[in-house]
Coordinates of C-alpha atoms and ligand atoms in Angstrom, one line a residue:
M26 CA 45.1 51.5 11.7
P27 CA 44.0 48.5 9.5
T28 CA 45.6 49.1 6.0
L29 CA 45.9 46.0 3.7
A30 CA 49.3 47.0 2.2
T31 CA 51.0 47.0 5.6
K32 CA 49.9 43.4 6.4
S33 CA 51.8 40.3 5.6
S34 CA 49.8 37.9 3.5
P35 CA 48.9 35.5 6.4
D36 CA 48.0 38.5 8.6
S37 CA 45.8 40.0 5.8
A38 CA 43.5 36.9 6.1
E39 CA 42.6 37.8 9.6
A40 CA 42.2 41.6 8.8
I41 CA 39.9 40.8 5.9
E42 CA 37.9 38.3 8.0
R43 CA 37.4 41.0 10.7
A44 CA 36.7 43.8 8.3
E45 CA 33.0 44.5 7.4
V46 CA 33.8 47.3 4.9
A47 CA 36.9 48.3 2.8
V48 CA 37.7 51.9 1.8
L49 CA 39.4 52.4 -1.6
P50 CA 40.9 55.8 -2.2
T51 CA 40.8 57.1 -5.7
G52 CA 42.1 60.5 -6.9
S53 CA 44.1 62.1 -9.6
T54 CA 47.6 63.5 -10.3
E55 CA 46.7 66.7 -12.1
Q56 CA 47.3 70.5 -12.0
H57 CA 45.7 72.4 -9.1
G58 CA 47.0 75.8 -10.0
P59 CA 50.2 77.4 -8.8
A60 CA 49.7 77.0 -5.0
L61 CA 48.6 73.4 -4.6
P62 CA 50.3 70.0 -5.3
L63 CA 49.4 67.8 -8.3
G64 CA 48.5 65.1 -5.8
M65 CA 45.8 67.1 -4.0
D66 CA 43.0 64.8 -5.0
H67 CA 44.6 61.5 -4.1
Y68 CA 46.2 62.9 -0.9
A69 CA 42.6 63.9 0.1
A70 CA 41.2 60.6 -0.6
R71 CA 44.0 58.6 1.2
A72 CA 43.7 60.9 4.2
F73 CA 39.9 60.2 4.5
A74 CA 40.3 56.5 4.0
Q75 CA 43.0 56.2 6.6
E76 CA 41.0 58.3 9.0
A77 CA 38.0 55.9 8.5
A78 CA 40.0 52.8 9.2
T79 CA 40.2 53.4 13.0
D80 CA 39.1 49.9 14.0
D81 CA 39.1 46.4 12.6
A82 CA 35.7 46.8 11.0
V83 CA 37.1 49.2 8.3
L84 CA 40.0 48.1 6.1
A85 CA 41.9 50.7 4.1
L86 CA 43.1 49.7 0.6
P87 CA 46.1 51.2 -1.3
T88 CA 45.4 54.4 -3.1
I89 CA 44.8 54.6 -6.9
P90 CA 46.6 57.9 -7.6
V91 CA 46.0 58.6 -11.3
G92 CA 42.5 59.3 -12.5
V93 CA 40.5 60.6 -15.5
S94 CA 41.9 64.0 -16.2
P95 CA 42.2 64.7 -19.9
H96 CA 40.8 68.2 -19.4
H97 CA 44.0 69.2 -17.4
M98 CA 46.6 68.0 -19.8
Q99 CA 47.7 71.4 -21.1
F100 CA 49.1 72.1 -17.7
D101 CA 52.5 70.8 -16.7
G102 CA 52.7 67.6 -14.7
S103 CA 49.2 66.4 -15.2
L104 CA 48.7 62.7 -15.7
T105 CA 45.6 61.0 -17.1
V106 CA 44.2 57.6 -18.0
S107 CA 41.2 56.9 -20.1
P108 CA 37.8 56.3 -18.4
E109 CA 38.0 52.7 -19.6
T110 CA 41.4 52.1 -18.1
F111 CA 40.4 53.7 -14.9
A112 CA 37.2 51.8 -14.6
A113 CA 38.8 48.5 -15.4
Y114 CA 41.5 49.1 -12.9
V115 CA 39.1 50.0 -10.0
R116 CA 36.7 47.2 -11.0
E117 CA 39.5 44.5 -11.0
T118 CA 40.9 45.8 -7.7
I119 CA 37.6 45.4 -6.1
E120 CA 36.9 42.0 -7.8
S121 CA 40.2 40.7 -6.5
L122 CA 39.3 41.8 -3.0
A123 CA 36.0 40.1 -3.4
T124 CA 37.7 36.8 -4.1
H125 CA 39.1 37.0 -0.5
G126 CA 35.6 37.5 0.8
L127 CA 35.2 41.3 1.4
R128 CA 32.5 42.6 -0.8
K129 CA 31.4 45.8 0.7
V130 CA 33.6 48.7 -0.4
I131 CA 33.3 52.5 -0.2
V132 CA 35.2 54.1 -3.0
V133 CA 36.5 57.3 -1.3
N134 CA 37.0 59.6 -4.2
G135 CA 38.9 62.9 -4.4
H136 CA 38.4 63.8 -8.1
G137 CA 35.2 64.9 -9.9
G138 CA 36.5 63.6 -13.3
N139 CA 36.3 60.0 -11.9
I140 CA 32.7 60.1 -11.0
D141 CA 31.1 58.8 -14.2
A142 CA 33.5 55.8 -14.4
L143 CA 32.9 54.9 -10.7
S144 CA 29.3 55.0 -11.1
Q145 CA 29.5 52.6 -14.0
V146 CA 31.8 50.3 -12.1
A147 CA 29.5 50.3 -9.0
R148 CA 26.6 49.4 -11.2
E149 CA 28.4 46.5 -12.9
L150 CA 29.7 45.1 -9.6
R151 CA 26.3 45.2 -8.1
A152 CA 24.6 43.7 -11.1
S153 CA 26.9 40.7 -11.0
E154 CA 26.6 40.5 -7.2
T155 CA 30.4 40.7 -7.0
A156 CA 30.6 43.7 -4.7
Y157 CA 28.7 46.6 -3.4
A158 CA 30.8 49.7 -4.0
P159 CA 29.1 53.1 -3.7
T160 CA 31.3 56.2 -4.3
W161 CA 31.8 58.8 -1.6
N162 CA 33.0 62.3 -2.7
W163 CA 34.4 64.3 0.2
W164 CA 33.1 67.7 -1.1
D165 CA 29.5 66.4 -1.1
A166 CA 29.8 65.7 2.6
V167 CA 30.6 69.2 3.4
E168 CA 28.5 71.4 1.0
D169 CA 26.7 73.4 3.9
L170 CA 29.9 73.9 5.8
A171 CA 31.7 75.0 2.7
D172 CA 28.9 77.5 2.0
D173 CA 29.3 79.0 5.4
L174 CA 33.1 79.2 5.2
F175 CA 33.6 80.5 1.6
D176 CA 32.0 82.9 -0.8
E177 CA 32.6 80.8 -4.0
A178 CA 30.6 78.8 -6.4
G179 CA 32.8 75.9 -6.0
G180 CA 35.3 74.6 -8.7
H181 CA 38.8 73.5 -8.8
A182 CA 41.8 74.3 -6.6
D183 CA 39.3 76.6 -4.9
A184 CA 39.1 77.7 -1.3
A185 CA 37.7 74.4 -0.1
E186 CA 40.4 72.2 -1.8
S187 CA 43.2 74.7 -0.8
S188 CA 42.1 74.6 2.8
L189 CA 41.9 70.9 3.0
V190 CA 45.3 70.2 1.5
W191 CA 46.8 73.1 3.5
H192 CA 45.5 71.2 6.7
L193 CA 46.8 67.8 5.5
H194 CA 50.0 68.7 3.8
E195 CA 51.3 72.2 4.6
E196 CA 54.6 71.2 3.2
Y197 CA 53.3 71.0 -0.3
V198 CA 51.2 74.2 -0.4
D199 CA 52.6 77.6 -1.5
P200 CA 50.3 80.1 0.2
D201 CA 52.0 83.1 -1.5
A202 CA 50.7 81.7 -4.9
L203 CA 47.1 81.7 -3.8
E204 CA 46.6 85.3 -4.9
A205 CA 47.9 84.6 -8.4
A206 CA 45.8 81.4 -8.5
E207 CA 42.6 83.6 -7.9
A208 CA 43.6 86.5 -10.0
D209 CA 44.3 84.4 -13.1
G210 CA 41.6 81.9 -12.4
A211 CA 37.8 81.7 -13.0
D212 CA 34.8 82.4 -10.9
A213 CA 32.9 79.3 -12.1
W214 CA 33.5 76.0 -13.8
G215 CA 33.3 75.9 -17.7
E216 CA 32.4 78.6 -20.3
R217 CA 28.7 79.0 -20.9
V218 CA 27.4 80.2 -24.3
H219 CA 23.7 80.4 -24.8
G220 CA 23.1 77.5 -22.4
A221 CA 25.8 75.3 -23.6
N222 CA 29.2 74.6 -21.9
V223 CA 31.8 75.3 -24.6
G224 CA 34.7 75.0 -22.1
F225 CA 36.0 71.5 -22.6
D226 CA 39.4 71.9 -21.2
T227 CA 40.3 73.7 -18.0
I228 CA 42.6 76.0 -20.1
D229 CA 39.6 77.3 -22.0
F230 CA 38.4 79.2 -19.0
T231 CA 41.2 79.6 -16.5
E232 CA 44.8 80.7 -17.0
S233 CA 46.0 79.7 -13.6
G234 CA 44.1 76.5 -13.5
A235 CA 42.2 77.5 -10.5
V236 CA 38.4 78.1 -10.2
G237 CA 36.8 79.7 -7.2
K238 CA 38.3 81.9 -4.4
P239 CA 41.5 80.2 -3.1
T240 CA 42.5 83.3 -1.3
Q241 CA 39.7 82.6 1.3
A242 CA 41.6 79.3 2.3
S243 CA 43.2 78.6 5.6
P244 CA 44.4 75.4 7.3
E245 CA 41.9 75.9 10.2
K246 CA 39.0 75.9 7.7
G247 CA 40.6 72.8 6.1
E248 CA 40.6 71.1 9.5
Q249 CA 36.9 71.9 9.9
L250 CA 36.2 70.4 6.5
F251 CA 38.3 67.4 7.2
D252 CA 36.6 66.7 10.5
E253 CA 33.1 67.1 9.2
A254 CA 33.7 64.9 6.1
A255 CA 35.5 62.3 8.1
T256 CA 32.5 62.1 10.5
A257 CA 30.2 61.6 7.6
L258 CA 32.4 58.9 6.1
S259 CA 32.7 57.1 9.4
A260 CA 28.8 57.2 9.6
L261 CA 28.5 55.8 6.1
A262 CA 31.0 53.0 6.9
D263 CA 28.9 52.1 10.0
W264 CA 25.7 52.0 8.0
L265 CA 27.4 49.7 5.3
A266 CA 28.8 47.5 8.0
E267 CA 25.4 46.8 9.4
R268 CA 23.7 46.2 6.1
P269 CA 23.4 42.6 5.1
I270 CA 25.0 42.0 1.7
D271 CA 21.9 40.4 0.4
D272 CA 20.1 43.8 0.9
C273 CA 22.8 45.4 -1.2
W274 CA 22.0 43.6 -4.5
Q275 CA 19.5 44.7 -7.2
R276 CA 15.9 44.3 -6.3
A277 CA 13.2 42.7 -8.5
H278 CA 9.9 44.7 -8.8
K279 CA 7.3 43.1 -6.7
Ligands
ZN7 ZN1 41.0 68.5 -7.0

């Protein structure tokens, strides 16, 4: 499995030369209710990135494990960095890879709170023709399957996330706590009042920290989610590998 961090510096030259696309896992370390580990989002991102790096065309980068999570800070153990810090860290990591010649990167993201910063970074890197770095969120790749498997509106530490991490890291999941996660949780994200979301922090609308129906989770469903999302990521990597870098930059209007 081609992973940058396991190579010696001389060996990395060949790995980078052979690679068409890098995959950069980003996630968070934040509360996911009483049943799931804090590392849920970065464990997921890392697993997808490693799965994508099956041949020399895709090179997995080290995981960025702390993300933008200010809305979870009332819960024990949650870590956060500002959007500016996170964006700078991701951008400079990709810029440094680009100096070695690899300029097509898929940011394999596991945390919704990172999305705005990642979009901004991708836009800046593209505008400067430094790198082309679209974001891939695993849950977007399995929307239809998740609808089939679960009766939930989606949320946080929900059935989909619980299933996925149960499949990936059974040792970190406490299945007996899924019931409390759901009972003291919320059905949907946020708190709507006359059309406005007045739920700024997770604690504003969920006591357990969970949103959704985590009791519907199982490791078997997690394996289905993993396989389907991994297939999509692999197809995206193939697409990007084939795409000439000059076609990735901003276009002028004709
Ligand atoms: Zn999560």
